[in-house]
Short mmCIF file of C-alpha atoms in Angstrom, two decimals:
data_model
loop_
_atom_site.label_atom_id
_atom_site.label_comp_id
_atom_site.label_asym_id
_atom_site.label_seq_id
_atom_site.Cartn_x
_atom_site.Cartn_y
_atom_site.Cartn_z
CA MET A 1 -0.11 -0.10 -0.28
CA ARG A 2 1.18 3.61 -0.79
CA SER A 3 1.60 5.94 1.76
CA GLU A 4 -1.00 8.42 2.36
CA ALA A 5 0.84 11.43 1.09
CA THR A 6 1.76 9.62 -2.56
CA ARG A 7 -1.93 8.88 -2.77
CA GLY A 8 -2.99 12.24 -1.90
CA TRP A 9 -0.23 13.91 -4.38
CA LEU A 10 -1.71 11.44 -6.89
CA VAL A 11 -5.11 12.19 -6.72
CA ILE A 12 -4.62 15.78 -6.56
CA SER A 13 -2.11 15.71 -9.65
CA ALA A 14 -4.70 16.22 -12.23
CA PRO A 15 -6.01 19.75 -11.51
CA LEU A 16 -2.47 20.91 -10.16
CA LEU A 17 -0.87 20.22 -13.22
CA TYR A 18 -4.11 21.89 -15.00
CA ALA A 19 -3.88 25.06 -13.38
CA LEU A 20 0.13 25.12 -13.30
CA LEU A 21 -0.28 24.51 -17.26
CA LEU A 22 -2.62 27.28 -17.83
CA LEU A 23 -2.31 29.80 -15.03
CA ILE A 24 1.24 29.77 -13.86
CA GLY A 25 2.52 29.08 -16.75
CA PRO A 26 1.21 31.49 -19.00
CA ILE A 27 2.01 34.42 -16.33
CA ILE A 28 5.92 33.44 -15.89
CA VAL A 29 5.40 33.74 -19.87
CA ILE A 30 3.90 37.29 -19.51
CA LEU A 31 7.00 37.82 -16.96
CA ALA A 32 9.39 36.92 -19.45
CA ASN A 33 7.57 39.15 -22.41
CA SER A 34 7.39 42.04 -20.07
CA PHE A 35 11.48 42.25 -20.48
CA TRP A 36 11.36 42.10 -24.39
CA THR A 37 10.77 44.55 -27.24
CA GLN A 38 8.43 44.08 -29.80
CA ASP A 39 9.01 45.30 -33.70
CA TYR A 40 6.22 45.17 -35.45
CA LEU A 41 5.54 41.64 -35.51
CA THR A 42 8.65 39.95 -34.58
CA ILE A 43 10.00 39.89 -30.66
CA ASP A 44 13.34 40.87 -30.11
CA ARG A 45 14.27 38.84 -26.93
CA THR A 46 17.12 41.00 -25.62
CA PHE A 47 16.86 41.91 -21.69
CA THR A 48 15.37 45.33 -21.66
CA LEU A 49 13.30 47.08 -18.69
CA ASP A 50 12.16 49.93 -20.76
CA ASN A 51 9.06 48.49 -20.58
CA TYR A 52 8.75 49.57 -16.90
CA ARG A 53 10.13 52.51 -17.54
CA ALA A 54 7.45 53.51 -19.68
CA ALA A 55 4.96 51.64 -17.41
CA LEU A 56 6.03 53.75 -14.35
CA GLY A 57 7.40 56.66 -15.93
CA GLU A 58 5.00 57.80 -18.31
CA PRO A 59 2.37 59.88 -16.96
CA ILE A 60 -0.07 58.51 -18.66
CA TYR A 61 0.87 54.57 -17.30
CA ARG A 62 1.14 56.02 -13.75
CA ASP A 63 -1.57 57.92 -14.12
CA LEU A 64 -4.02 54.86 -14.88
CA LEU A 65 -2.20 52.70 -12.26
CA PHE A 66 -2.78 55.32 -10.03
CA ARG A 67 -6.45 55.60 -11.01
CA SER A 68 -7.25 52.07 -10.75
CA LEU A 69 -5.63 51.62 -7.26
CA LYS A 70 -7.48 54.31 -5.92
CA VAL A 71 -10.78 53.05 -7.42
CA SER A 72 -10.48 49.46 -6.25
CA ALA A 73 -9.34 51.03 -2.78
CA ILE A 74 -12.46 53.34 -2.56
CA VAL A 75 -14.76 50.43 -4.03
CA SER A 76 -13.14 47.72 -1.16
CA VAL A 77 -13.49 49.94 1.74
CA VAL A 78 -17.06 51.24 0.85
CA THR A 79 -18.40 48.20 -0.12
CA VAL A 80 -16.80 46.40 3.01
CA ILE A 81 -18.58 48.94 5.28
CA LEU A 82 -21.63 48.57 3.44
CA ALA A 83 -21.39 45.05 3.35
CA TYR A 84 -20.47 44.46 7.46
CA PRO A 85 -24.10 45.07 9.08
CA VAL A 86 -25.66 42.37 6.74
CA ALA A 87 -23.16 39.90 7.22
CA TYR A 88 -23.69 40.86 11.28
CA PHE A 89 -27.48 40.59 11.02
CA ILE A 90 -27.34 37.26 9.03
CA SER A 91 -25.05 35.68 11.59
CA PHE A 92 -26.84 37.29 14.53
CA HIS A 93 -30.88 36.89 13.49
CA GLY A 94 -30.58 34.82 10.70
CA GLY A 95 -31.99 31.88 12.62
CA ARG A 96 -32.08 28.75 10.46
CA ALA A 97 -32.87 30.65 7.37
CA LYS A 98 -28.76 31.80 7.07
CA GLY A 99 -28.08 30.00 4.28
CA LEU A 100 -31.46 31.63 2.50
CA TRP A 101 -30.18 34.75 3.50
CA ILE A 102 -26.47 34.21 1.41
CA PHE A 103 -28.09 32.36 -1.21
CA ILE A 104 -30.51 35.41 -1.77
CA ILE A 105 -27.38 38.05 -1.39
CA THR A 106 -25.07 36.11 -3.57
CA VAL A 107 -27.21 35.35 -6.35
CA PRO A 108 -27.18 38.75 -8.19
CA PHE A 109 -23.24 38.21 -7.98
CA TRP A 110 -23.76 35.01 -10.30
CA THR A 111 -26.14 36.19 -12.81
CA GLY A 112 -25.65 38.76 -16.00
CA TYR A 113 -21.96 40.28 -15.15
CA LEU A 114 -22.12 42.08 -18.57
CA LEU A 115 -25.90 43.29 -17.82
CA ARG A 116 -25.73 44.65 -14.64
CA ILE A 117 -23.17 46.93 -15.74
CA LEU A 118 -25.29 48.00 -18.86
CA SER A 119 -28.34 48.24 -16.28
CA TRP A 120 -25.88 50.76 -13.98
CA LYS A 121 -25.62 52.92 -17.66
CA VAL A 122 -29.05 52.86 -17.71
CA ILE A 123 -29.68 54.07 -14.43
CA LEU A 124 -27.09 56.48 -14.42
CA GLY A 125 -27.53 58.00 -18.08
CA TYR A 126 -28.91 61.56 -18.84
CA LYS A 127 -32.49 60.09 -19.46
CA GLY A 128 -31.72 57.48 -16.97
CA VAL A 129 -33.98 55.93 -14.20
CA LEU A 130 -32.33 57.76 -11.36
CA ASN A 131 -32.35 61.24 -13.06
CA SER A 132 -35.86 60.92 -14.53
CA ALA A 133 -37.06 59.58 -10.42
CA LEU A 134 -34.61 62.86 -9.32
CA LEU A 135 -36.45 65.08 -11.29
CA GLY A 136 -40.30 63.57 -10.64
CA LEU A 137 -39.49 64.36 -7.12
CA GLY A 138 -38.55 67.96 -7.88
CA VAL A 139 -35.17 67.06 -5.81
CA ILE A 140 -32.96 68.83 -9.01
CA SER A 141 -34.66 70.98 -11.98
CA GLU A 142 -32.22 70.00 -14.52
CA PRO A 143 -30.79 66.76 -15.15
CA LEU A 144 -27.45 65.92 -13.46
CA GLU A 145 -25.00 65.57 -16.22
CA THR A 146 -21.85 64.06 -13.90
CA LEU A 147 -23.48 60.56 -13.01
CA LEU A 148 -22.88 58.31 -16.04
CA TYR A 149 -18.96 58.27 -17.78
CA SER A 150 -17.29 59.30 -14.58
CA LEU A 151 -15.35 57.83 -12.24
CA ASN A 152 -18.02 57.89 -9.63
CA ALA A 153 -19.85 55.72 -11.79
CA VAL A 154 -16.84 52.89 -12.15
CA ILE A 155 -17.22 53.88 -8.48
CA ILE A 156 -20.87 53.08 -7.70
CA THR A 157 -21.14 50.03 -10.51
CA LEU A 158 -18.16 47.77 -8.82
CA ALA A 159 -19.61 48.30 -5.41
CA HIS A 160 -22.76 46.97 -6.81
CA SER A 161 -21.05 43.59 -8.59
CA TRP A 162 -18.76 42.72 -5.92
CA ALA A 163 -21.19 43.32 -2.96
CA ALA A 164 -21.67 39.91 -2.36
CA PHE A 165 -18.25 38.97 -2.23
CA ALA A 166 -17.60 41.40 0.72
CA ILE A 167 -20.10 39.71 2.82
CA LEU A 168 -19.18 36.23 2.73
CA PRO A 169 -15.70 36.60 4.46
CA ILE A 170 -17.24 38.61 7.00
CA TYR A 171 -20.26 36.04 7.66
CA VAL A 172 -18.01 33.15 7.91
CA SER A 173 -15.43 35.18 10.84
CA LEU A 174 -19.05 36.51 12.17
CA GLU A 175 -20.01 32.72 12.80
CA LYS A 176 -16.81 31.72 14.23
CA LEU A 177 -17.07 34.25 16.69
CA ASP A 178 -17.32 32.68 20.26
CA ARG A 179 -20.83 34.05 21.14
CA THR A 180 -19.73 33.41 24.86
CA LEU A 181 -17.02 36.11 24.79
CA LEU A 182 -20.33 38.18 24.74
CA GLU A 183 -21.81 37.16 27.32
CA ALA A 184 -19.22 37.53 29.67
CA ALA A 185 -18.62 40.76 28.08
CA ALA A 186 -22.21 42.02 28.91
CA ASP A 187 -21.96 40.57 32.22
CA LEU A 188 -18.99 42.36 32.98
CA GLY A 189 -21.48 45.58 32.44
CA GLN A 190 -20.22 46.72 28.53
CA GLY A 191 -23.04 47.84 26.63
CA PRO A 192 -23.87 46.47 23.38
CA ILE A 193 -21.82 49.47 21.56
CA ARG A 194 -18.71 48.16 23.24
CA GLN A 195 -19.40 44.72 23.40
CA PHE A 196 -19.06 45.19 19.42
CA LEU A 197 -16.28 47.39 19.09
CA ARG A 198 -14.10 46.01 22.04
CA VAL A 199 -15.01 42.13 21.02
CA THR A 200 -16.96 41.48 17.86
CA LEU A 201 -15.05 44.10 15.51
CA PRO A 202 -11.83 43.07 16.60
CA LEU A 203 -12.18 39.40 16.75
CA THR A 204 -13.95 39.83 13.02
CA LEU A 205 -11.15 41.51 11.38
CA PRO A 206 -9.24 38.93 9.32
CA GLY A 207 -12.54 38.58 8.20
CA VAL A 208 -12.53 42.40 7.09
CA ILE A 209 -9.35 42.19 5.94
CA ALA A 210 -10.01 39.15 3.72
CA ALA A 211 -13.15 41.02 2.18
CA LEU A 212 -11.41 44.24 1.33
CA LEU A 213 -8.49 42.03 -0.64
CA ILE A 214 -11.29 39.86 -1.86
CA VAL A 215 -12.93 42.97 -3.49
CA MET A 216 -9.64 44.76 -4.12
CA ILE A 217 -7.48 42.02 -6.29
CA PRO A 218 -10.16 41.73 -8.98
CA THR A 219 -11.64 45.74 -9.21
CA VAL A 220 -8.34 47.04 -9.75
CA GLY A 221 -7.85 45.14 -13.36
CA ASP A 222 -11.79 45.76 -14.39
CA TYR A 223 -12.56 45.94 -17.88
CA VAL A 224 -15.94 46.01 -18.56
CA THR A 225 -16.85 48.82 -16.10
CA PRO A 226 -15.13 51.62 -17.20
CA LYS A 227 -15.51 50.66 -20.67
CA LEU A 228 -19.54 50.68 -20.28
CA VAL A 229 -20.04 53.50 -17.90
CA GLY A 230 -16.43 55.22 -17.32
CA GLY A 231 -16.35 57.30 -20.27
CA LYS A 232 -12.88 59.24 -20.57
CA ASP A 233 -12.33 59.84 -16.99
CA GLY A 234 -13.46 56.56 -15.97
CA VAL A 235 -10.64 54.60 -18.04
CA MET A 236 -8.59 52.23 -15.73
CA ILE A 237 -5.25 50.34 -15.96
CA ALA A 238 -7.20 46.95 -17.74
CA ASN A 239 -8.14 49.32 -20.67
CA ALA A 240 -4.87 49.97 -21.20
CA ILE A 241 -3.62 46.61 -21.01
CA GLN A 242 -5.95 45.38 -23.62
CA VAL A 243 -4.92 48.27 -25.57
CA GLN A 244 -1.28 46.78 -25.97
CA PHE A 245 -2.84 43.24 -26.76
CA GLY A 246 -5.43 44.73 -29.50
CA LYS A 247 -4.86 47.94 -31.70
CA ALA A 248 -1.85 48.94 -30.63
CA SER A 249 0.00 45.56 -30.49
CA ASN A 250 2.70 46.19 -28.13
CA TRP A 251 2.67 42.71 -26.16
CA PRO A 252 5.52 43.71 -23.71
CA LEU A 253 4.26 46.94 -22.70
CA GLY A 254 1.11 45.46 -21.92
CA ALA A 255 2.91 42.60 -19.95
CA ALA A 256 4.89 45.23 -18.04
CA LEU A 257 1.25 46.91 -17.20
CA ALA A 258 0.12 43.57 -16.06
CA VAL A 259 3.08 42.57 -14.08
CA THR A 260 3.27 45.87 -12.10
CA THR A 261 -0.39 46.03 -11.77
CA MET A 262 0.01 42.25 -10.11
CA ILE A 263 3.04 43.40 -7.99
CA ILE A 264 1.11 46.85 -6.96
CA VAL A 265 -2.02 44.38 -6.17
CA SER A 266 0.08 41.97 -3.97
CA MET A 267 2.13 44.48 -2.28
CA SER A 268 -0.92 46.41 -0.84
CA ALA A 269 -2.13 42.82 -0.03
CA ALA A 270 0.52 42.09 1.94
CA LEU A 271 0.45 45.12 3.59
CA MET A 272 -2.72 44.78 4.48
CA VAL A 273 -2.04 41.35 6.29
CA LEU A 274 1.23 43.06 8.16
CA ALA A 275 -1.12 45.32 9.13
CA LEU A 276 -3.52 42.86 10.88
CA GLN A 277 -1.27 41.29 12.81
CA LEU A 278 0.63 44.27 13.48
CA PHE A 279 -2.74 44.93 15.37
CA ARG A 280 -3.68 41.58 16.70
CA ARG A 281 0.21 41.43 18.52
CA LEU A 282 -1.15 45.05 20.24
CA MET A 283 -4.18 43.67 21.36
CA LYS A 284 -2.52 40.72 23.22
CA MET B 1 -35.40 38.49 23.92
CA SER B 2 -37.79 41.56 22.41
CA THR B 3 -36.94 43.45 19.73
CA SER B 4 -34.78 46.66 20.33
CA PRO B 5 -34.70 49.75 17.91
CA ALA B 6 -31.40 49.24 16.98
CA ARG B 7 -32.62 45.60 16.19
CA LYS B 8 -35.44 47.12 14.06
CA ILE B 9 -32.58 50.07 12.08
CA LEU B 10 -30.50 46.82 11.15
CA TRP B 11 -33.38 44.98 9.40
CA ALA B 12 -34.23 47.96 7.81
CA TYR B 13 -31.20 48.37 6.25
CA VAL B 14 -31.01 45.15 4.98
CA VAL B 15 -34.09 45.06 3.08
CA LEU B 16 -33.23 48.16 1.78
CA TYR B 17 -29.52 46.63 0.77
CA ILE B 18 -31.34 43.68 -0.70
CA VAL B 19 -33.67 45.90 -2.66
CA ILE B 20 -30.36 47.80 -4.03
CA LEU B 21 -28.71 44.55 -4.71
CA TYR B 22 -31.57 43.61 -7.32
CA PHE B 23 -32.65 46.73 -8.58
CA PRO B 24 -30.25 46.59 -11.56
CA VAL B 25 -31.04 43.05 -12.07
CA VAL B 26 -34.64 43.79 -11.99
CA LEU B 27 -34.70 46.74 -14.21
CA LEU B 28 -33.63 45.03 -17.50
CA PRO B 29 -36.29 42.91 -17.49
CA ILE B 30 -38.51 45.35 -16.80
CA PHE B 31 -37.33 47.27 -19.78
CA SER B 32 -37.18 44.12 -22.30
CA PHE B 33 -41.26 44.53 -21.99
CA ASN B 34 -41.64 48.14 -22.33
CA ASP B 35 -43.10 49.48 -26.01
CA SER B 36 -40.51 51.80 -26.80
CA ALA B 37 -37.04 51.88 -28.10
CA THR B 38 -35.32 53.55 -24.91
CA PRO B 39 -35.15 52.05 -21.96
CA THR B 40 -36.61 55.30 -20.17
CA PHE B 41 -39.50 56.30 -17.52
CA PRO B 42 -42.24 56.33 -18.04
CA LEU B 43 -43.13 52.84 -19.43
CA LYS B 44 -45.09 52.93 -22.68
CA GLY B 45 -46.78 49.68 -22.80
CA PHE B 46 -46.22 45.87 -22.65
CA THR B 47 -44.87 44.31 -25.42
CA PHE B 48 -43.67 40.86 -26.49
CA LYS B 49 -42.10 42.22 -29.79
CA TRP B 50 -38.19 42.64 -28.51
CA TYR B 51 -38.51 38.57 -27.77
CA GLU B 52 -40.21 38.22 -31.13
CA GLY B 53 -37.15 40.10 -33.10
CA LEU B 54 -34.67 37.35 -31.24
CA ILE B 55 -36.80 34.16 -33.09
CA GLY B 56 -34.64 33.79 -36.23
CA ASN B 57 -31.45 35.84 -35.44
CA GLU B 58 -29.04 33.43 -37.01
CA THR B 59 -25.77 35.11 -35.48
CA MET B 60 -27.57 34.98 -32.22
CA LEU B 61 -28.71 31.52 -31.89
CA LYS B 62 -25.21 30.35 -32.68
CA ALA B 63 -23.64 32.45 -30.36
CA ALA B 64 -25.81 31.09 -27.77
CA ARG B 65 -25.09 27.26 -29.53
CA ASN B 66 -21.41 28.13 -28.68
CA SER B 67 -22.31 29.55 -24.94
CA LEU B 68 -23.82 26.06 -24.40
CA ILE B 69 -21.10 23.82 -25.94
CA VAL B 70 -18.34 25.97 -23.69
CA GLY B 71 -20.28 25.82 -21.09
CA SER B 72 -21.09 22.12 -21.08
CA VAL B 73 -17.31 21.26 -21.37
CA ALA B 74 -16.29 23.54 -19.42
CA SER B 75 -18.41 22.25 -16.15
CA VAL B 76 -17.95 18.67 -16.84
CA GLY B 77 -13.97 19.25 -17.08
CA SER B 78 -14.05 21.70 -13.83
CA THR B 79 -16.26 19.29 -11.97
CA ILE B 80 -14.30 16.04 -12.61
CA LEU B 81 -11.05 17.88 -12.11
CA GLY B 82 -12.59 19.33 -9.26
CA ILE B 83 -13.51 16.02 -7.73
CA CYS B 84 -9.86 15.08 -7.82
CA ALA B 85 -8.80 17.81 -5.92
CA ALA B 86 -11.68 17.73 -3.25
CA ARG B 87 -11.19 13.93 -2.57
CA ALA B 88 -7.26 14.81 -2.10
CA ILE B 89 -8.61 18.12 -0.03
CA THR B 90 -11.06 16.34 1.94
CA ARG B 91 -9.26 12.72 2.15
CA TYR B 92 -5.67 12.34 2.48
CA ARG B 93 -3.00 14.49 4.89
CA PHE B 94 0.34 15.22 3.13
CA ARG B 95 2.69 17.74 3.41
CA GLY B 96 1.80 21.20 0.42
CA LYS B 97 -1.16 20.26 0.35
CA SER B 98 -2.29 24.31 1.52
CA ALA B 99 0.26 24.87 -1.47
CA ALA B 100 -1.04 22.76 -4.10
CA SER B 101 -4.62 23.65 -3.06
CA GLY B 102 -3.77 27.29 -3.03
CA LEU B 103 -2.65 27.28 -6.73
CA ILE B 104 -5.97 25.45 -7.82
CA MET B 105 -8.22 28.23 -6.15
CA ALA B 106 -5.83 31.14 -7.43
CA PRO B 107 -7.65 32.19 -10.38
CA LEU B 108 -10.41 33.37 -8.15
CA PHE B 109 -7.70 35.89 -6.34
CA LEU B 110 -6.33 37.47 -9.85
CA PRO B 111 -8.03 39.84 -11.98
CA GLU B 112 -9.38 38.27 -15.09
CA ILE B 113 -7.77 40.13 -17.29
CA ILE B 114 -4.79 39.08 -16.42
CA ILE B 115 -5.31 35.63 -16.58
CA ALA B 116 -6.69 36.32 -20.06
CA ILE B 117 -3.96 37.98 -21.45
CA SER B 118 -1.42 35.51 -20.37
CA LEU B 119 -3.64 32.64 -21.43
CA LEU B 120 -3.60 34.48 -25.15
CA VAL B 121 -0.21 35.57 -25.81
CA VAL B 122 0.60 31.54 -24.92
CA LEU B 123 -1.76 30.29 -27.03
CA LEU B 124 -0.74 32.38 -30.20
CA GLY B 125 2.71 31.79 -29.32
CA ILE B 126 1.92 28.09 -29.69
CA GLY B 127 0.46 28.57 -33.07
CA ALA B 128 -3.38 27.44 -31.85
CA ASN B 129 -6.03 29.17 -33.78
CA LEU B 130 -8.44 31.29 -31.32
CA SER B 131 -11.42 29.33 -31.55
CA LEU B 132 -14.57 27.54 -28.93
CA THR B 133 -11.79 25.25 -27.62
CA THR B 134 -9.31 27.89 -26.13
CA VAL B 135 -12.53 29.68 -24.36
CA MET B 136 -13.23 26.37 -23.01
CA LEU B 137 -9.60 26.01 -21.92
CA GLY B 138 -9.85 29.34 -19.94
CA HIS B 139 -13.20 28.85 -18.89
CA LEU B 140 -12.48 25.12 -17.02
CA LEU B 141 -9.59 27.33 -15.02
CA ILE B 142 -11.66 29.46 -13.79
CA CYS B 143 -14.68 27.18 -12.88
CA LEU B 144 -12.34 25.01 -11.25
CA PRO B 145 -12.06 27.12 -7.76
CA TYR B 146 -16.07 27.06 -7.79
CA SER B 147 -16.32 23.79 -8.22
CA VAL B 148 -13.80 22.83 -5.59
CA THR B 149 -15.44 24.65 -3.07
CA VAL B 150 -18.74 23.58 -3.78
CA LEU B 151 -17.25 19.31 -3.74
CA VAL B 152 -15.33 20.11 -0.78
CA SER B 153 -18.04 21.33 1.17
CA GLY B 154 -19.91 18.36 -0.25
CA PHE B 155 -17.28 15.47 0.59
CA GLU B 156 -16.24 16.77 4.22
CA GLY B 157 -19.29 15.00 5.60
CA PHE B 158 -19.04 11.98 3.80
CA ASP B 159 -17.83 9.24 6.07
CA PRO B 160 -15.18 7.09 4.42
CA SER B 161 -15.96 4.17 6.85
CA LEU B 162 -18.82 3.47 4.56
CA GLU B 163 -16.29 2.82 1.64
CA GLU B 164 -14.35 0.72 3.67
CA ALA B 165 -17.29 -1.57 4.54
CA ALA B 166 -18.38 -1.99 0.68
CA GLN B 167 -14.14 -3.04 0.29
CA ASP B 168 -14.66 -5.49 3.37
CA LEU B 169 -17.71 -7.32 1.81
CA GLY B 170 -15.68 -7.96 -1.31
CA ALA B 171 -16.40 -4.72 -3.62
CA LYS B 172 -13.81 -4.26 -6.11
CA PRO B 173 -12.65 -0.58 -6.36
CA LEU B 174 -14.97 0.78 -9.20
CA ARG B 175 -18.07 -1.17 -8.00
CA VAL B 176 -17.23 0.88 -4.41
CA LEU B 177 -17.36 4.23 -6.51
CA ARG B 178 -20.16 3.35 -8.57
CA LEU B 179 -22.28 2.21 -5.84
CA VAL B 180 -21.59 3.71 -2.86
CA THR B 181 -19.04 6.90 -3.56
CA LEU B 182 -20.94 8.52 -6.21
CA PRO B 183 -24.76 8.00 -4.99
CA ILE B 184 -23.81 9.64 -1.75
CA LEU B 185 -21.61 12.37 -3.47
CA ALA B 186 -24.16 12.76 -6.27
CA PRO B 187 -26.31 15.78 -5.19
CA ALA B 188 -22.73 17.99 -4.67
CA ILE B 189 -21.16 17.05 -8.21
CA LEU B 190 -24.68 18.35 -9.75
CA SER B 191 -24.29 21.27 -7.96
CA SER B 192 -20.82 21.46 -9.15
CA LEU B 193 -21.89 20.97 -12.84
CA LEU B 194 -24.76 23.52 -12.68
CA VAL B 195 -22.48 26.57 -10.52
CA ALA B 196 -19.25 25.86 -13.16
CA PHE B 197 -21.86 26.35 -16.28
CA THR B 198 -23.48 29.36 -15.01
CA ILE B 199 -20.22 31.06 -14.14
CA SER B 200 -19.26 30.24 -17.93
CA LEU B 201 -22.44 31.27 -19.85
CA ASP B 202 -21.96 34.46 -17.65
CA GLU B 203 -18.19 35.06 -18.31
CA PHE B 204 -17.25 37.95 -20.54
CA ILE B 205 -13.71 38.44 -20.30
CA LEU B 206 -11.77 35.59 -20.93
CA ALA B 207 -14.40 34.65 -24.04
CA PHE B 208 -13.57 38.19 -25.21
CA PHE B 209 -9.72 37.84 -25.49
CA LEU B 210 -10.02 33.87 -26.64
CA SER B 211 -13.13 33.60 -28.90
CA GLY B 212 -11.50 34.57 -31.90
CA SER B 213 -14.65 34.85 -34.65
CA GLU B 214 -16.70 32.42 -32.38
CA PRO B 215 -18.88 34.45 -30.17
CA THR B 216 -20.41 32.98 -26.82
CA LEU B 217 -23.59 35.02 -25.92
CA PRO B 218 -21.48 37.52 -23.70
CA VAL B 219 -19.23 38.60 -26.51
CA TYR B 220 -22.49 38.44 -28.82
CA ILE B 221 -23.56 41.29 -26.64
CA TRP B 222 -20.87 43.30 -26.17
CA GLY B 223 -21.15 43.41 -29.95
CA GLN B 224 -24.60 44.50 -30.34
CA LEU B 225 -23.73 47.31 -27.75
CA ARG B 226 -22.70 49.33 -30.47
CA PHE B 227 -25.91 49.71 -32.07
CA ALA B 228 -28.38 51.88 -30.40
CA ALA B 229 -31.23 50.66 -32.28
CA LYS B 230 -30.55 47.17 -30.62
CA LEU B 231 -30.70 47.38 -27.35
CA PRO B 232 -34.16 46.90 -26.89
CA ASN B 233 -33.45 43.41 -28.18
CA VAL B 234 -30.07 42.82 -26.08
CA LEU B 235 -32.28 43.56 -23.02
CA ALA B 236 -34.75 40.60 -23.98
CA LEU B 237 -31.68 38.20 -24.29
CA GLY B 238 -29.95 39.45 -21.65
CA SER B 239 -33.40 38.66 -19.35
CA LEU B 240 -33.62 35.04 -20.54
CA LEU B 241 -30.06 34.24 -19.89
CA ILE B 242 -30.49 36.30 -16.47
CA ALA B 243 -33.69 33.96 -16.14
CA ALA B 244 -31.36 30.56 -17.15
CA SER B 245 -28.60 31.85 -14.83
CA LEU B 246 -31.65 32.12 -11.41
CA ILE B 247 -33.13 28.79 -12.77
CA LEU B 248 -29.67 26.92 -12.51
CA LEU B 249 -28.56 28.20 -9.25
CA THR B 250 -31.47 27.93 -7.32
CA THR B 251 -31.40 24.32 -8.71
CA ALA B 252 -27.38 23.80 -7.61
CA GLU B 253 -28.52 25.24 -4.22
CA ILE B 254 -31.10 22.62 -3.33
CA MET B 255 -29.07 20.30 -4.68
CA ARG B 256 -26.46 21.55 -2.53
CA ARG B 257 -28.89 21.28 0.40
CA ARG B 258 -29.96 18.01 -0.48
CA ALA B 259 -26.63 16.81 0.01
CA GLU B 260 -25.83 18.40 3.11
CA ARG B 261 -29.33 16.90 5.19
CA ARG B 262 -28.10 13.65 3.24
CA LEU B 263 -24.94 13.55 4.82
CA ALA B 264 -26.15 14.67 8.32
CA GLY B 265 -28.51 12.02 8.32
CA ARG B 266 -26.36 9.41 8.08
#
């Protein structure tokens, strides 16, 4: 009989190999590409850092990177703040229907990615649903022009798209919370607000950080939202990457932009995890 | 416990949150029945004409067929690979397991555009033609983490002693698989198939980069968005897609719950 480890590796080898071949392999190729140069249709494989110089030095790319990071940071913070009370409600007051609540909240996330973004275009447009509602209510006298095709439109749409993703990790950490700690705090005379601030929130912080990351990472690289509702001011780094692999046909530069994005996102993620650990050490 | 004012506010907040969450999803179907070429309020009247306009649209039907093919292959593939991964994760202890499963789950934590372009560069680099096959390869990759998640939760409660009992009674490994393992795990497997199919059906970025001249439904919709006059038809098609996703997901959820109950009952 083979050892348990060998059998484990054998069973997991097929999916692992698939991920290695179709994910890790291609990412290594992209990394290699980012150090090359493209001359029309031929790729010059001499090592160069020019693409990174362009990605970080040229104002257009630097601004796009910075803007994408800003958007994804705002989106993740907004999403998490709005999602926390919902996760809290389901975990503490969901009763037997917890699973159903989670299902109801996650369903929109799975349905019609493209169409939900289109829907925001319809809502935020000049003659859109929001403008006509505000006009009808007499809040405004002329339609607002700045709703659609702006950075705000991108932020609203992304925050809506990723709402469910933020709730899940927070919910899981709330479920793991030992409820007797809250009873102990109550017995010691702590009111509900202090119970929340001194027990619930610190202990569910890992879930909050996970939620921030799980929203931040995909939103940095979102392509469709800026394209459909962002207009000129809402262009993000993914759009620039796409142009390099499409019309502009400069793969190495596109690769360098992609790698830079990945590195910056990973660094921000690492920083957040470090901050969490520091916080925990201070709490002890 | 009495219902405190704070709890009432929380309840109202959650209701509002869910209303806003669903509002954009429900809005498009409303306009798809509206007798007007632009999606604006007030509504003009009820019509089926945008749906009728879809019938006989050859390009759209072709895209729908493409989506079905890609979704079927990707969901079956990701479920088969997912079963292997979930089995290894729930059944065996071995060094490097968390690294291996982390790698399989990685597509979940990467911007999709990066997965798409790196696949594109490699596929074009090895001289492959962009086709439905390349979309399938990509979709299988991004469906896998979801399949693994669904399957791991389905496999976790599975009692290995049932398989051992069958073996002790003289059943060969394949017979154990067919008569014991599969029937118990069937709901989880079905749920993984449905979830993966829904993800593939809905996926745009990878399909956009990898489909070449054979669009899937979302890629077809994307192309139609350039024509303002086609918008109502797009809304009708989109509403049908949303309805299909909803049915698939609800079925998957029912399956998942049945799996949970089945395992808990033993």
